[in-house]
Short mmCIF file of C-alpha atoms and ligand atoms in Angstrom, two decimals:
data_model
loop_
_atom_site.label_atom_id
_atom_site.label_comp_id
_atom_site.label_asym_id
_atom_site.label_seq_id
_atom_site.Cartn_x
_atom_site.Cartn_y
_atom_site.Cartn_z
CA UNK A 221 85.99 28.94 -4.45
CA UNK A 222 86.36 25.72 -6.50
CA UNK A 223 85.63 22.08 -5.55
CA UNK A 224 86.50 20.51 -8.91
CA UNK A 225 86.75 16.72 -8.87
CA UNK A 226 85.04 16.37 -5.49
CA UNK A 227 81.98 14.15 -5.00
CA UNK A 228 79.21 14.99 -2.53
CA UNK A 229 76.04 13.44 -1.15
CA UNK A 230 73.45 15.94 0.10
CA UNK A 231 70.45 14.39 1.85
CA UNK A 232 67.07 16.09 1.53
CA UNK A 233 68.31 18.16 -1.41
CA UNK A 234 65.09 18.12 -3.45
CA UNK A 235 63.98 21.41 -1.95
CA UNK A 236 64.77 24.08 0.60
CA UNK A 237 68.28 24.58 1.96
CA UNK A 238 69.41 21.13 0.74
CA UNK A 239 68.57 22.08 -2.83
CA UNK A 240 70.58 25.29 -2.42
CA UNK A 241 73.52 23.24 -1.03
CA UNK A 242 73.42 20.86 -4.01
CA UNK A 243 73.23 23.70 -6.53
CA UNK A 244 76.10 25.60 -4.87
CA UNK A 245 78.35 22.52 -4.66
CA UNK A 246 77.64 21.73 -8.33
CA UNK A 247 78.35 25.34 -9.35
CA UNK A 248 81.72 25.03 -7.57
CA UNK A 249 82.59 21.95 -9.69
CA UNK A 250 81.47 19.14 -7.39
CA UNK A 251 79.53 16.07 -8.62
CA UNK A 252 76.43 15.61 -6.44
CA UNK A 253 74.21 12.73 -5.40
CA UNK A 254 70.86 14.43 -4.81
CA UNK A 255 68.87 12.51 -2.22
CA UNK A 256 65.27 13.09 -1.23
CA UNK A 257 62.33 11.00 -0.11
CA UNK A 258 60.30 12.82 -2.80
CA UNK A 259 61.35 11.57 -6.26
CA UNK A 260 59.89 14.51 -8.22
CA UNK A 261 61.78 17.23 -6.37
CA UNK A 262 65.01 15.19 -6.38
CA UNK A 263 64.81 14.84 -10.16
CA UNK A 264 64.05 18.55 -10.58
CA UNK A 265 67.23 19.45 -8.65
CA UNK A 266 69.23 16.99 -10.77
CA UNK A 267 67.77 18.45 -13.99
CA UNK A 268 68.67 21.98 -12.91
CA UNK A 269 72.25 20.94 -12.12
CA UNK A 270 72.81 18.91 -15.27
CA UNK A 271 71.03 21.60 -17.33
CA UNK A 272 73.69 24.02 -16.14
CA UNK A 273 76.40 21.62 -17.34
CA UNK A 274 77.38 20.11 -13.98
CA UNK A 275 77.16 16.50 -12.77
CA UNK A 276 74.38 15.06 -10.57
CA UNK A 277 72.34 11.91 -10.07
CA UNK A 278 69.27 11.28 -7.93
CA UNK A 279 68.99 8.62 -5.24
CA UNK A 280 65.49 8.48 -3.80
CA UNK A 281 65.19 7.02 -0.31
CA UNK A 282 64.22 8.00 3.21
CA UNK A 283 67.36 8.52 5.28
CA UNK A 284 67.40 6.97 8.73
CA UNK A 285 68.29 3.32 8.17
CA UNK A 286 71.76 1.87 7.55
CA UNK A 287 70.46 0.49 4.24
CA UNK A 288 69.53 3.96 2.97
CA UNK A 289 72.91 5.37 4.07
CA UNK A 290 74.80 2.54 2.37
CA UNK A 291 72.79 3.08 -0.82
CA UNK A 292 73.70 6.76 -0.90
CA UNK A 293 77.43 6.10 -0.54
CA UNK A 294 77.28 3.23 -3.06
CA UNK A 295 75.51 5.51 -5.54
CA UNK A 296 78.26 8.14 -5.21
CA UNK A 297 80.92 5.49 -5.82
CA UNK A 298 79.07 3.88 -8.76
CA UNK A 299 78.32 7.20 -10.47
CA UNK A 300 81.43 9.22 -9.61
CA UNK A 301 83.94 6.69 -8.18
CA UNK A 302 84.37 8.19 -4.72
CA UNK A 303 82.84 10.30 -1.96
CA UNK A 304 84.51 13.38 -0.49
CA UNK A 305 81.60 15.19 1.16
CA UNK A 306 78.59 13.96 3.15
CA UNK A 307 76.06 16.65 4.06
CA UNK A 308 73.26 15.29 6.28
CA UNK A 309 70.57 17.88 5.69
CA UNK A 310 67.30 15.88 5.36
CA UNK A 311 64.73 16.73 7.99
CA UNK A 312 61.15 16.95 9.12
CA UNK A 313 59.22 18.65 11.91
CA UNK A 314 56.51 17.06 14.07
CA UNK A 315 55.94 19.81 16.63
CA UNK A 316 53.81 19.21 19.72
CA UNK A 317 54.09 20.29 23.34
CA UNK A 318 55.65 17.61 25.58
CA UNK A 319 52.45 16.30 27.15
CA UNK A 320 50.71 15.89 23.78
CA UNK A 321 53.63 14.48 21.77
CA UNK A 322 53.05 10.93 20.54
CA UNK A 323 55.67 8.19 20.35
CA UNK A 324 55.33 8.27 16.55
CA UNK A 325 56.02 12.03 16.43
CA UNK A 326 59.05 11.59 18.66
CA UNK A 327 60.43 8.56 16.85
CA UNK A 328 60.01 9.88 13.29
CA UNK A 329 62.00 13.04 14.04
CA UNK A 330 64.73 11.13 15.87
CA UNK A 331 64.85 8.58 13.02
CA UNK A 332 65.27 11.14 10.26
CA UNK A 333 67.55 13.66 11.95
CA UNK A 334 69.56 11.83 14.61
CA UNK A 335 69.72 8.29 13.24
CA UNK A 336 69.86 9.56 9.64
CA UNK A 337 72.85 11.74 10.48
CA UNK A 338 74.56 8.88 12.32
CA UNK A 339 74.02 6.26 9.60
CA UNK A 340 74.93 8.54 6.68
CA UNK A 341 78.05 9.90 8.38
CA UNK A 342 79.15 6.40 9.39
CA UNK A 343 78.74 5.03 5.86
CA UNK A 344 80.58 8.00 4.36
CA UNK A 345 83.46 7.94 6.84
CA UNK A 346 83.94 4.19 6.33
CA UNK A 347 84.39 4.82 2.60
CA UNK A 348 86.55 7.96 3.12
CA UNK A 349 88.92 5.99 5.37
CA UNK A 350 89.25 3.25 2.71
CA UNK A 351 89.86 5.77 -0.06
CA UNK A 352 92.35 7.86 1.91
CA UNK A 353 92.78 11.56 1.20
CA UNK A 354 90.42 12.88 3.88
CA UNK A 355 86.93 14.24 3.53
CA UNK A 356 84.22 16.48 4.87
CA UNK A 357 81.19 15.61 7.00
CA UNK A 358 78.78 18.50 7.40
CA UNK A 359 75.89 17.87 9.73
CA UNK A 360 72.94 20.18 10.30
CA UNK A 361 71.96 21.42 13.73
CA UNK A 362 69.49 24.18 14.59
CA UNK A 363 69.00 27.12 16.92
CA UNK A 364 66.35 24.91 18.57
CA UNK A 365 69.06 22.35 19.33
CA UNK A 366 71.33 24.99 20.83
CA UNK A 367 68.70 26.85 22.85
CA UNK A 368 65.57 24.66 23.12
CA UNK A 369 62.29 25.70 21.55
CA UNK A 370 58.65 25.50 22.63
CA UNK A 371 56.89 22.51 21.04
CA UNK A 372 60.09 20.90 19.76
CA UNK A 373 60.95 18.16 22.27
CA UNK A 374 61.85 15.73 19.47
CA UNK A 375 63.54 18.22 17.14
CA UNK A 376 65.56 20.15 19.73
CA UNK A 377 66.85 16.87 21.22
CA UNK A 378 67.83 15.55 17.78
CA UNK A 379 69.55 18.80 16.81
CA UNK A 380 71.42 19.04 20.15
CA UNK A 381 72.54 15.45 19.60
CA UNK A 382 73.77 16.37 16.12
CA UNK A 383 75.89 19.21 17.56
CA UNK A 384 77.34 16.63 19.96
CA UNK A 385 78.09 14.34 16.98
CA UNK A 386 80.19 17.09 15.40
CA UNK A 387 82.31 17.52 18.55
CA UNK A 388 82.81 13.76 18.99
CA UNK A 389 83.43 12.88 15.35
CA UNK A 390 85.86 15.82 14.92
CA UNK A 391 88.09 14.04 17.46
CA UNK A 392 87.61 10.57 16.01
CA UNK A 393 88.10 11.59 12.36
CA UNK A 394 91.00 14.01 12.79
CA UNK A 395 93.74 11.50 12.08
CA UNK A 396 92.05 10.62 8.76
CA UNK A 397 91.98 14.31 7.71
CA UNK A 398 88.19 14.25 7.78
CA UNK A 399 86.68 17.40 9.24
CA UNK A 400 83.26 17.42 10.87
CA UNK A 401 81.27 20.60 11.40
CA UNK A 402 77.64 21.49 12.11
CA UNK A 403 75.84 24.20 10.19
CA UNK A 404 73.18 26.06 12.18
CA UNK A 405 71.08 27.49 9.35
CA UNK A 406 68.28 30.02 9.43
CA UNK A 407 66.28 30.36 6.24
CA UNK A 408 62.77 30.91 5.06
CA UNK A 409 61.62 27.54 3.73
CA UNK A 410 58.43 25.51 3.92
CA UNK A 411 59.85 23.87 7.09
CA UNK A 412 59.55 27.03 9.15
CA UNK A 413 56.10 28.00 7.82
CA UNK A 414 54.47 25.91 10.58
CA UNK A 415 56.28 27.79 13.37
CA UNK A 416 53.90 30.29 14.99
CA UNK A 417 54.50 33.79 13.64
CA UNK A 418 56.58 32.69 10.65
CA UNK A 419 53.84 32.24 8.02
CA UNK A 420 53.70 35.93 6.94
CA UNK A 421 57.48 35.92 6.33
CA UNK A 422 57.28 32.74 4.26
CA UNK A 423 54.42 34.21 2.21
CA UNK A 424 56.36 37.46 1.63
CA UNK A 425 59.43 35.49 0.55
CA UNK A 426 57.29 33.38 -1.81
CA UNK A 427 55.95 36.60 -3.38
CA UNK A 428 59.61 37.46 -4.04
CA UNK A 429 59.59 40.47 -1.72
CA UNK A 430 63.02 41.49 -0.38
CA UNK A 431 63.44 40.74 3.32
CA UNK A 432 63.72 43.72 5.68
CA UNK A 433 67.15 44.42 7.18
CA UNK A 434 65.71 43.63 10.63
CA UNK A 435 64.91 40.09 9.43
CA UNK A 436 68.24 39.56 7.63
CA UNK A 437 70.39 40.94 10.48
CA UNK A 438 68.68 40.95 13.91
CA UNK A 439 66.77 37.70 13.22
CA UNK A 440 69.64 36.42 11.07
CA UNK A 441 67.20 34.94 8.60
CA UNK A 442 67.30 34.95 4.81
CA UNK A 443 66.88 32.64 1.85
CA UNK A 444 68.05 29.05 1.46
CA UNK A 445 70.66 30.32 -1.04
CA UNK A 446 72.12 32.62 1.65
CA UNK A 447 73.20 29.54 3.68
CA UNK A 448 74.92 27.55 0.92
CA UNK A 449 78.23 29.50 0.78
CA UNK A 450 79.05 28.21 4.27
CA UNK A 451 78.86 24.61 3.03
CA UNK A 452 81.11 25.42 0.05
CA UNK A 453 83.65 27.07 2.37
CA UNK A 454 83.64 24.13 4.81
CA UNK A 455 84.19 21.69 1.91
CA UNK A 456 87.13 23.66 0.53
CA UNK A 457 90.85 23.30 1.21
CA UNK A 458 90.66 26.71 2.93
CA UNK A 459 88.69 25.04 5.76
CA UNK A 460 91.02 22.05 6.22
CA UNK A 461 91.73 23.10 9.82
CA UNK A 462 88.12 23.98 10.72
CA UNK A 463 86.56 21.08 12.62
CA UNK A 464 84.30 20.39 15.60
CA UNK A 465 82.50 23.72 15.19
CA UNK A 466 78.85 24.78 15.13
CA UNK A 467 78.60 27.64 12.66
CA UNK A 468 75.51 29.73 12.07
CA UNK A 469 74.47 31.40 8.83
CA UNK A 470 71.19 33.10 8.06
CA UNK A 471 70.54 36.19 5.97
CA UNK A 472 73.41 38.62 6.59
CA UNK A 473 74.54 36.98 9.85
CA UNK A 474 77.48 34.52 10.09
CA UNK A 475 78.22 33.32 13.63
CA UNK A 476 80.14 30.84 15.75
CA UNK A 477 78.13 29.05 18.45
CA UNK A 478 79.69 28.47 21.88
CA UNK A 479 79.98 24.91 23.08
CA UNK A 480 78.59 24.15 26.55
CA UNK A 481 81.08 24.82 29.32
CA UNK A 482 80.94 25.35 33.05
CA UNK A 483 80.46 29.06 33.69
CA UNK A 484 80.26 29.14 37.49
CA UNK A 485 81.75 26.74 40.02
CA UNK A 486 82.05 26.44 43.78
CA UNK A 487 83.90 23.94 45.97
CA UNK A 488 83.17 22.70 49.49
CA UNK A 489 85.54 20.51 51.45
CA UNK A 490 84.03 17.03 51.88
CA UNK A 491 81.25 17.64 49.33
CA UNK A 492 77.82 19.27 49.31
CA UNK A 493 74.60 18.78 51.26
CA UNK A 494 71.24 20.03 50.00
CA UNK A 495 71.22 22.67 52.75
CA UNK A 496 74.74 23.79 51.82
CA UNK A 497 73.67 24.17 48.17
CA UNK A 498 70.64 26.23 49.25
CA UNK A 499 72.85 28.45 51.40
CA UNK A 500 75.10 29.49 48.51
CA UNK A 501 72.85 29.01 45.46
CA UNK A 502 71.56 32.55 44.91
CA UNK A 503 74.88 34.23 45.76
CA UNK A 504 77.18 31.78 44.04
CA UNK A 505 76.69 29.13 41.31
CA UNK A 506 73.01 29.97 40.69
CA UNK A 507 73.37 33.75 40.87
CA UNK A 508 73.05 34.22 37.11
CA UNK A 509 71.04 31.34 35.69
CA UNK A 510 71.29 30.70 31.98
CA UNK A 511 68.59 31.84 29.57
CA UNK A 512 66.93 29.41 27.20
CA UNK A 513 64.64 29.49 24.17
CA UNK A 514 65.01 31.39 20.91
CA UNK A 515 64.96 35.16 21.60
CA UNK A 516 63.01 36.21 18.50
CA UNK A 517 60.36 33.51 19.00
CA UNK A 518 59.83 34.05 22.74
CA UNK A 519 58.92 31.21 25.12
N1 NAD B 281 64.79 26.45 7.55
C1 NAD B 281 65.45 26.79 8.66
O1 NAD B 281 65.48 27.95 9.08
C2 NAD B 281 66.21 25.74 9.43
C3 NAD B 281 66.70 26.10 10.69
C4 NAD B 281 67.45 25.18 11.40
C5 NAD B 281 67.70 23.95 10.85
N2 NAD B 281 67.20 23.62 9.63
C6 NAD B 281 67.51 22.30 9.11
O2 NAD B 281 67.96 22.40 7.77
C7 NAD B 281 67.59 21.21 7.07
C8 NAD B 281 66.81 21.59 5.83
O3 NAD B 281 65.64 22.28 6.21
P1 NAD B 281 64.69 23.06 5.17
O4 NAD B 281 64.17 24.25 5.88
O5 NAD B 281 65.37 23.21 3.87
O6 NAD B 281 63.48 22.01 5.05
P2 NAD B 281 62.55 21.58 3.80
O7 NAD B 281 61.36 20.95 4.39
O8 NAD B 281 62.36 22.76 2.87
O9 NAD B 281 63.45 20.51 3.03
C9 NAD B 281 63.76 19.27 3.63
C10 NAD B 281 63.86 18.22 2.54
O10 NAD B 281 64.19 16.97 3.18
C11 NAD B 281 63.40 15.95 2.58
N3 NAD B 281 63.25 14.84 3.52
C12 NAD B 281 62.48 14.76 4.63
N4 NAD B 281 62.65 13.58 5.23
C13 NAD B 281 63.56 12.90 4.49
C14 NAD B 281 64.18 11.62 4.62
N5 NAD B 281 63.89 10.79 5.65
N6 NAD B 281 65.08 11.23 3.68
C15 NAD B 281 65.38 12.05 2.64
N7 NAD B 281 64.84 13.28 2.48
C16 NAD B 281 63.94 13.69 3.40
C17 NAD B 281 62.08 16.63 2.25
O11 NAD B 281 61.33 15.92 1.26
C18 NAD B 281 62.55 18.01 1.78
O12 NAD B 281 62.78 18.04 0.38
C19 NAD B 281 66.82 20.35 8.07
O13 NAD B 281 67.70 19.44 8.69
C20 NAD B 281 66.34 21.36 9.07
O14 NAD B 281 66.06 20.78 10.33
C21 NAD B 281 66.45 24.48 8.91
#
């Protein structure tokens, strides 16, 4: 699948899944602005892309602020004359159970993920509207954002908000032929090594051991490179009609996430009292409460 002549910004693409996104876009013919807060890893990704004969430049900054977002879009325009794709992948974890989480831990995750996605998408869409010809915004959610996850107050809220961005922006951007989708990735990277139970998998992957089928299929978890084809597809003409979706990819498992919807309703003439709710709860609306949490991590 080719993306020749397209120009992309991928935030946080010095390592992990972002690096795999940048490499895959470049291999498909796209010019890439490689962003990371870490200059060394950003330059390494650029060197690998240009070494393979494709086009890339580095722009080192911490996403979050409007200034950083504007710099990224300006860099794409200066280096490659336009922007067609904005992929807001940069991220951090600061896990802590609710009652121990500090304001700094909460704010830094919201700043990078939620504000960083907002500012980068806004800057890109402003430029795409001026240019004409449409575009692609690919935001990055998480299973934690869809389901909640122990110790991830800040991260699960940011990632749920990002899924909501995709649904809202898909509506707002449709008439400009700009699609907006959220990837829900699952890959063995340094980010997940701090999640309880994940360290042995990360170490096995670092030793280059093949992942068991149970991990690749039931857990839906694989390498960073396993996720990148979904970004290439979403950026292609083949996906021109795909928008407002949350799409999972990890290991061997490609999936479509449901959006929240009412699954059980009841009506009462004149409205409800607390006693009336109690009277019907366990036989009606509350008869099958929803599950929460990530099945393979437990609660
Ligand atoms: N690994 C997974 O299974 C998984 C699951 C769900 C969601 N995600 C999401 O995918 C994205 C990539 O995750 P990863 O596992 O590759 O992580 P990673 O830690 O391997 O890579 C993240 C990169 O982002 C950079 N970064 C951090 N803050 C930044 C900032 N403010 N500005 C610019 N760059 C910044 C880091 O330096 C790093 O190179 C994140 O948004 C993450 O939340 C990952």
